[in-house]
């Protein structure tokens, strides 16, 4: 994977996904034992943020330090890209200073352009279209808890946003069934659904779309949700709250899943909206293990893309 970009899980092979998982597991074990793992000693990651973050910034920055490298926080307001410099110019300049770029922004096209002109690996830390690092983390957490992903079922309940787009790609890639329940006007991206169905067919798994959360949840090994209004959609908060009434992971919905099902949420959570406090704090919640795993999975991604 050295020298490649990570813009979408759909671009990865099944082998590459599991190489990320295997290395993440190894790095997590070494960190827990206090063993150094300076796979990126002397390397520098530039982190461009046009969207604020807690988990993305801290996990990438701490991860680079633990790998023996350095991470630079680059706010869009501090860069010339925020004042109109073409993305292709920024890409070529940063390629001469850095060993990798992570970008968290609105436009997926901007990330694609950055990768097209950069000579160093570019990692998609989130766009309005996809959130691949989070989705890889989610499925890694499933494998960690369940011992496998293939043949299991994930039920996603909520908005057909960048998170579910990335989950569709990732679940399909590893042969995990995914059932997505959204209100009619908030379905996932049609192109992503087509890509996921094609990948699922190769793995013998299924992709199902529904408007009924109960139908999606029946027999699920994993229940997943996200906020009803993502960053940049604050003006739609009231309309979305009305549209998503009933699209909540609560104890009643959890009972429709398998008895040993786990619950995931990419955070931040609006408790009492898309998920209840009782489920989030309950024994089937793996949400904070999932949050921790962002660190380990992203360390694996950086080491595989930027390492020697």
CSV table of C-alpha atoms in Angstrom, one decimal:
chain,number,residue,atom,x,y,z
A,1,UNK,CA,0.0,0.0,0.0
A,2,UNK,CA,3.0,2.3,0.3
A,3,UNK,CA,2.5,5.5,-1.7
A,4,UNK,CA,-1.2,4.9,-2.3
A,5,UNK,CA,-4.0,7.2,-1.2
A,6,UNK,CA,-7.0,6.3,1.0
A,7,UNK,CA,-10.0,8.3,-0.4
A,8,UNK,CA,-12.6,5.5,-0.3
A,9,UNK,CA,-12.7,1.9,1.0
A,10,UNK,CA,-14.2,1.0,-2.4
A,11,UNK,CA,-10.7,1.6,-3.8
A,12,UNK,CA,-9.1,-1.0,-1.5
A,13,UNK,CA,-8.8,-4.7,-2.2
A,14,UNK,CA,-10.1,-7.2,0.4
A,15,UNK,CA,-6.5,-8.1,1.2
A,16,UNK,CA,-5.6,-4.4,1.8
A,17,UNK,CA,-8.5,-4.0,4.2
A,18,UNK,CA,-7.3,-7.0,6.2
A,19,UNK,CA,-3.7,-5.8,6.1
A,20,UNK,CA,-5.0,-2.6,7.9
A,21,UNK,CA,-6.9,-4.7,10.4
A,22,UNK,CA,-4.0,-7.0,11.1
A,23,UNK,CA,-1.5,-4.2,11.6
A,24,UNK,CA,-4.0,-2.2,13.7
A,25,UNK,CA,-4.3,-5.3,16.0
A,26,UNK,CA,-0.6,-5.6,16.3
A,27,UNK,CA,0.0,-1.9,17.0
A,28,UNK,CA,-2.8,-1.9,19.6
A,29,UNK,CA,-1.2,-4.9,21.4
A,30,UNK,CA,2.2,-3.3,21.4
A,31,UNK,CA,0.8,0.0,22.7
A,32,UNK,CA,-1.0,-1.8,25.5
A,33,UNK,CA,2.3,-3.5,26.5
A,34,UNK,CA,4.2,-0.2,26.4
A,35,UNK,CA,6.4,-1.4,23.5
A,36,UNK,CA,7.7,1.3,21.1
A,37,UNK,CA,6.6,1.0,17.5
A,38,UNK,CA,8.3,3.9,15.7
A,39,UNK,CA,7.4,2.8,12.2
A,40,UNK,CA,7.3,6.4,10.9
A,41,UNK,CA,10.3,7.9,12.6
A,42,UNK,CA,11.3,11.1,11.0
A,43,UNK,CA,8.1,11.3,8.9
A,44,UNK,CA,5.7,14.3,8.9
A,45,UNK,CA,1.9,14.3,8.4
A,46,UNK,CA,0.2,17.5,7.4
A,47,UNK,CA,-3.4,17.6,8.7
A,48,UNK,CA,-5.7,20.0,6.8
A,49,UNK,CA,-8.9,20.8,8.7
A,50,UNK,CA,-11.8,22.7,7.1
A,51,UNK,CA,-14.2,20.9,9.4
A,52,UNK,CA,-13.7,20.9,13.2
A,53,UNK,CA,-13.1,17.6,15.0
A,54,UNK,CA,-12.3,15.9,18.3
A,55,UNK,CA,-11.6,12.3,17.4
A,56,UNK,CA,-10.0,12.9,14.0
A,57,UNK,CA,-7.5,15.5,15.1
A,58,UNK,CA,-6.5,13.8,18.4
A,59,UNK,CA,-6.3,10.3,17.0
A,60,UNK,CA,-4.2,11.3,14.0
A,61,UNK,CA,-1.9,13.6,15.9
A,62,UNK,CA,-1.4,11.2,18.8
A,63,UNK,CA,-1.0,8.3,16.4
A,64,UNK,CA,1.8,10.0,14.4
A,65,UNK,CA,3.6,10.8,17.7
A,66,UNK,CA,3.3,7.2,18.8
A,67,UNK,CA,4.7,6.1,15.5
A,68,UNK,CA,7.7,8.3,16.0
A,69,UNK,CA,6.7,11.0,13.6
A,70,UNK,CA,5.3,14.5,13.7
A,71,UNK,CA,1.8,15.8,12.8
A,72,UNK,CA,1.1,19.4,11.8
A,73,UNK,CA,-2.3,20.9,12.3
A,74,UNK,CA,-3.1,23.1,9.3
A,75,UNK,CA,-6.3,25.1,9.7
A,76,UNK,CA,-7.8,26.1,6.3
A,77,UNK,CA,-7.9,29.7,7.7
A,78,UNK,CA,-4.2,29.6,8.2
A,79,UNK,CA,-3.4,28.2,4.7
A,80,UNK,CA,-3.4,30.0,1.4
A,81,UNK,CA,-5.9,27.4,0.2
A,82,UNK,CA,-8.4,29.3,2.5
A,83,UNK,CA,-7.7,32.5,0.5
A,84,UNK,CA,-8.2,31.1,-2.9
A,85,UNK,CA,-4.9,29.3,-3.8
A,86,UNK,CA,-5.7,26.4,-6.2
A,87,UNK,CA,-5.8,23.0,-4.6
A,88,UNK,CA,-3.4,21.7,-7.2
A,89,UNK,CA,-0.8,24.3,-6.2
A,90,UNK,CA,-1.2,23.5,-2.5
A,91,UNK,CA,-0.8,19.8,-3.2
A,92,UNK,CA,2.4,20.2,-5.1
A,93,UNK,CA,4.0,22.5,-2.5
A,94,UNK,CA,3.0,20.3,0.5
A,95,UNK,CA,4.4,17.3,-1.4
A,96,UNK,CA,7.8,18.9,-1.1
A,97,UNK,CA,7.6,19.4,2.6
A,98,UNK,CA,5.6,16.4,4.0
A,99,UNK,CA,5.4,12.6,3.8
A,100,UNK,CA,1.6,12.5,3.9
A,101,UNK,CA,-1.5,14.6,4.0
A,102,UNK,CA,-4.8,14.0,5.9
A,103,UNK,CA,-7.6,16.3,5.0
A,104,UNK,CA,-11.0,16.7,6.7
A,105,UNK,CA,-13.3,18.9,4.5
A,106,UNK,CA,-16.7,19.3,2.9
A,107,UNK,CA,-16.1,18.6,-0.8
A,108,UNK,CA,-15.0,15.1,-1.9
A,109,UNK,CA,-13.9,16.5,-5.2
A,110,UNK,CA,-11.4,18.7,-3.4
A,111,UNK,CA,-9.9,15.7,-1.8
A,112,UNK,CA,-9.7,13.9,-5.2
A,113,UNK,CA,-8.0,16.9,-6.7
A,114,UNK,CA,-5.5,17.1,-3.8
A,115,UNK,CA,-4.6,13.4,-4.3
A,116,UNK,CA,-4.4,13.9,-8.1
A,117,UNK,CA,-1.7,16.5,-7.8
A,118,UNK,CA,0.1,15.4,-4.6
A,119,UNK,CA,3.2,13.1,-4.9
A,120,UNK,CA,2.6,11.8,-1.3
A,121,UNK,CA,-0.2,9.7,0.2
A,122,UNK,CA,-3.5,11.6,0.8
A,123,UNK,CA,-5.9,10.3,3.5
A,124,UNK,CA,-9.6,11.2,3.5
A,125,UNK,CA,-10.3,12.2,7.1
A,126,UNK,CA,-13.9,13.0,6.2
A,127,UNK,CA,-15.9,14.6,3.4
A,128,UNK,CA,-19.6,15.2,2.9
A,129,UNK,CA,-19.5,12.1,0.7
A,130,UNK,CA,-17.4,9.5,2.7
A,131,UNK,CA,-15.8,8.8,6.0
A,132,UNK,CA,-13.5,5.8,5.2
A,133,UNK,CA,-11.3,5.8,8.3
A,134,UNK,CA,-14.3,5.7,10.6
A,135,UNK,CA,-15.9,2.9,8.6
A,136,UNK,CA,-12.7,0.8,8.6
A,137,UNK,CA,-12.5,1.4,12.4
A,138,UNK,CA,-16.2,0.3,12.8
A,139,UNK,CA,-15.7,-3.0,11.0
A,140,UNK,CA,-12.3,-3.6,12.8
A,141,UNK,CA,-14.3,-3.2,16.1
A,142,UNK,CA,-16.8,-5.8,14.9
A,143,UNK,CA,-13.9,-8.2,14.0
A,144,UNK,CA,-12.3,-7.5,17.4
A,145,UNK,CA,-15.6,-8.2,19.3
A,146,UNK,CA,-17.0,-11.0,17.1
A,147,UNK,CA,-13.9,-12.7,15.6
A,148,UNK,CA,-15.0,-12.1,12.0
A,149,UNK,CA,-17.1,-9.8,9.8
A,150,UNK,CA,-18.0,-12.1,6.9
A,151,UNK,CA,-21.4,-13.6,7.3
A,152,UNK,CA,-22.5,-11.1,10.0
A,153,UNK,CA,-25.2,-8.5,9.6
A,154,UNK,CA,-25.0,-4.8,10.4
A,155,UNK,CA,-28.2,-2.7,10.7
A,156,UNK,CA,-27.8,1.1,10.2
A,157,UNK,CA,-30.6,3.3,11.3
A,158,UNK,CA,-30.8,7.0,10.6
A,159,UNK,CA,-29.5,9.4,8.0
A,160,UNK,CA,-28.1,8.2,4.6
A,161,UNK,CA,-25.0,10.4,5.0
A,162,UNK,CA,-21.3,10.1,4.5
A,163,UNK,CA,-21.1,7.6,7.3
A,164,UNK,CA,-23.5,5.1,5.9
A,165,UNK,CA,-21.9,5.6,2.4
A,166,UNK,CA,-18.6,4.5,3.8
A,167,UNK,CA,-20.2,1.6,5.8
A,168,UNK,CA,-21.8,0.3,2.7
A,169,UNK,CA,-18.5,0.2,0.9
A,170,UNK,CA,-16.7,-1.4,3.9
A,171,UNK,CA,-19.3,-4.0,4.9
A,172,UNK,CA,-19.7,-5.1,1.2
A,173,UNK,CA,-15.9,-5.3,0.9
A,174,UNK,CA,-15.6,-7.8,3.7
A,175,UNK,CA,-18.7,-9.9,3.0
A,176,UNK,CA,-20.8,-8.5,5.8
A,177,UNK,CA,-24.6,-8.0,5.2
A,178,UNK,CA,-25.8,-4.5,5.7
A,179,UNK,CA,-29.4,-3.3,6.1
A,180,UNK,CA,-30.0,0.4,6.0
A,181,UNK,CA,-33.1,2.1,7.3
A,182,UNK,CA,-33.7,5.7,6.5
A,183,UNK,CA,-36.6,8.0,5.9
A,184,UNK,CA,-37.6,8.0,2.2
A,185,UNK,CA,-36.0,11.4,1.5
A,186,UNK,CA,-32.7,10.6,3.2
A,187,UNK,CA,-31.5,7.4,1.5
A,188,UNK,CA,-27.8,6.7,0.8
A,189,UNK,CA,-26.1,7.9,-2.3
A,190,UNK,CA,-27.4,5.8,-5.3
A,191,UNK,CA,-23.9,5.4,-6.8
A,192,UNK,CA,-22.5,4.1,-3.5
A,193,UNK,CA,-25.4,1.6,-3.3
A,194,UNK,CA,-24.6,0.3,-6.7
A,195,UNK,CA,-20.9,0.0,-5.8
A,196,UNK,CA,-21.7,-1.7,-2.6
A,197,UNK,CA,-24.1,-4.2,-4.2
A,198,UNK,CA,-21.4,-5.1,-6.8
A,199,UNK,CA,-18.8,-5.7,-4.1
A,200,UNK,CA,-21.3,-7.6,-2.0
A,201,UNK,CA,-22.1,-9.9,-4.9
A,202,UNK,CA,-18.5,-10.9,-5.1
A,203,UNK,CA,-18.4,-11.7,-1.4
A,204,UNK,CA,-21.8,-13.5,-1.3
A,205,UNK,CA,-23.3,-10.9,1.1
A,206,UNK,CA,-26.4,-8.7,0.8
A,207,UNK,CA,-27.2,-4.9,0.8
A,208,UNK,CA,-30.8,-4.1,1.8
A,209,UNK,CA,-32.5,-0.6,1.9
A,210,UNK,CA,-35.7,0.0,3.8
A,211,UNK,CA,-37.6,2.7,5.5
A,212,UNK,CA,-38.5,0.5,8.5
A,213,UNK,CA,-35.9,0.5,11.4
A,214,UNK,CA,-37.5,-2.7,12.8
A,215,UNK,CA,-37.1,-4.5,9.5
A,216,UNK,CA,-33.5,-3.6,9.4
A,217,UNK,CA,-32.8,-4.5,13.0
A,218,UNK,CA,-34.2,-8.1,13.0
A,219,UNK,CA,-31.4,-10.6,13.5
A,220,UNK,CA,-28.6,-8.0,13.3
A,221,UNK,CA,-25.2,-8.6,14.9
A,222,UNK,CA,-24.5,-4.9,15.0
A,223,UNK,CA,-26.8,-1.9,15.3
A,224,UNK,CA,-25.3,1.4,14.1
A,225,UNK,CA,-26.5,5.0,14.1
A,226,UNK,CA,-25.3,8.6,13.6
A,227,UNK,CA,-26.6,12.0,14.3
A,228,UNK,CA,-29.6,13.2,12.4
A,229,UNK,CA,-28.1,16.5,11.4
A,230,UNK,CA,-24.4,16.5,10.6
A,231,UNK,CA,-21.9,19.4,10.6
A,232,UNK,CA,-23.1,22.0,8.2
A,233,UNK,CA,-26.8,20.9,8.4
A,234,UNK,CA,-27.7,22.9,11.6
A,235,UNK,CA,-30.3,24.9,9.7
A,236,UNK,CA,-32.1,21.7,8.9
A,237,UNK,CA,-32.2,20.5,12.6
A,238,UNK,CA,-35.9,21.1,13.2
A,239,UNK,CA,-37.0,19.5,9.9
A,240,UNK,CA,-34.7,16.5,10.4
A,241,UNK,CA,-35.8,16.0,14.0
A,242,UNK,CA,-39.4,15.6,12.6
A,243,UNK,CA,-38.3,13.4,9.7
A,244,UNK,CA,-36.2,11.0,11.9
A,245,UNK,CA,-38.8,10.5,14.7
A,246,UNK,CA,-38.8,6.8,15.2
A,247,UNK,CA,-35.3,6.2,13.7
A,248,UNK,CA,-33.8,5.7,17.1
A,249,UNK,CA,-31.7,2.9,18.6
A,250,UNK,CA,-33.4,2.2,21.9
A,251,UNK,CA,-34.0,-0.9,24.0
A,252,UNK,CA,-37.1,-1.9,22.0
A,253,UNK,CA,-35.1,-1.9,18.8
A,254,UNK,CA,-32.1,-3.6,20.4
A,255,UNK,CA,-34.4,-6.5,21.4
A,256,UNK,CA,-35.0,-7.2,17.7
A,257,UNK,CA,-31.3,-7.8,17.1
A,258,UNK,CA,-29.5,-10.9,18.1
A,259,UNK,CA,-29.1,-11.3,21.9
A,260,UNK,CA,-25.3,-10.7,21.7
A,261,UNK,CA,-25.5,-7.8,19.2
A,262,UNK,CA,-23.3,-4.8,19.8
A,263,UNK,CA,-24.1,-1.1,19.3
A,264,UNK,CA,-21.9,1.3,17.5
A,265,UNK,CA,-22.0,5.1,17.0
A,266,UNK,CA,-19.3,7.2,15.3
A,267,UNK,CA,-19.8,10.1,17.8
A,268,UNK,CA,-20.5,12.8,18.7
A,269,UNK,CA,-23.9,11.5,19.9
A,270,UNK,CA,-27.1,13.4,20.6
A,271,UNK,CA,-28.4,11.3,23.4
A,272,UNK,CA,-32.2,11.1,23.4
A,273,UNK,CA,-32.4,11.6,19.6
A,274,UNK,CA,-30.7,8.9,17.5
A,275,UNK,CA,-29.8,6.8,20.5
A,276,UNK,CA,-31.0,6.6,24.1
A,277,UNK,CA,-28.7,7.1,27.0
A,278,UNK,CA,-29.7,3.6,28.3
A,279,UNK,CA,-28.4,1.9,25.2
A,280,UNK,CA,-25.3,4.0,24.9
A,281,UNK,CA,-24.3,3.2,28.5
A,282,UNK,CA,-25.6,-0.4,28.4
A,283,UNK,CA,-23.7,-3.6,28.3
A,284,UNK,CA,-24.1,-4.1,24.5
A,285,UNK,CA,-22.5,-0.8,23.7
A,286,UNK,CA,-19.0,-0.9,22.1
A,287,UNK,CA,-19.1,2.8,21.3
A,288,UNK,CA,-16.1,3.8,23.3
A,289,UNK,CA,-14.0,0.8,22.3
A,290,UNK,CA,-14.9,1.9,18.7
A,291,UNK,CA,-13.7,5.5,19.5
A,292,UNK,CA,-10.4,4.2,20.8
A,293,UNK,CA,-9.9,2.1,17.7
A,294,UNK,CA,-9.8,5.2,15.5
A,295,UNK,CA,-6.3,5.6,16.9
A,296,UNK,CA,-5.1,2.1,16.2
A,297,UNK,CA,-6.7,1.8,12.7
A,298,UNK,CA,-5.4,5.1,11.6
A,299,UNK,CA,-1.9,4.3,12.8
A,300,UNK,CA,-2.0,1.2,10.7
A,301,UNK,CA,-3.3,3.2,7.7
A,302,UNK,CA,-0.5,5.8,8.1
A,303,UNK,CA,2.2,3.1,8.6
A,304,UNK,CA,1.1,1.2,5.5
A,305,UNK,CA,0.8,4.3,3.3
A,306,UNK,CA,3.8,6.3,4.5
A,307,UNK,CA,6.2,3.7,6.0
A,308,UNK,CA,9.4,2.4,4.5
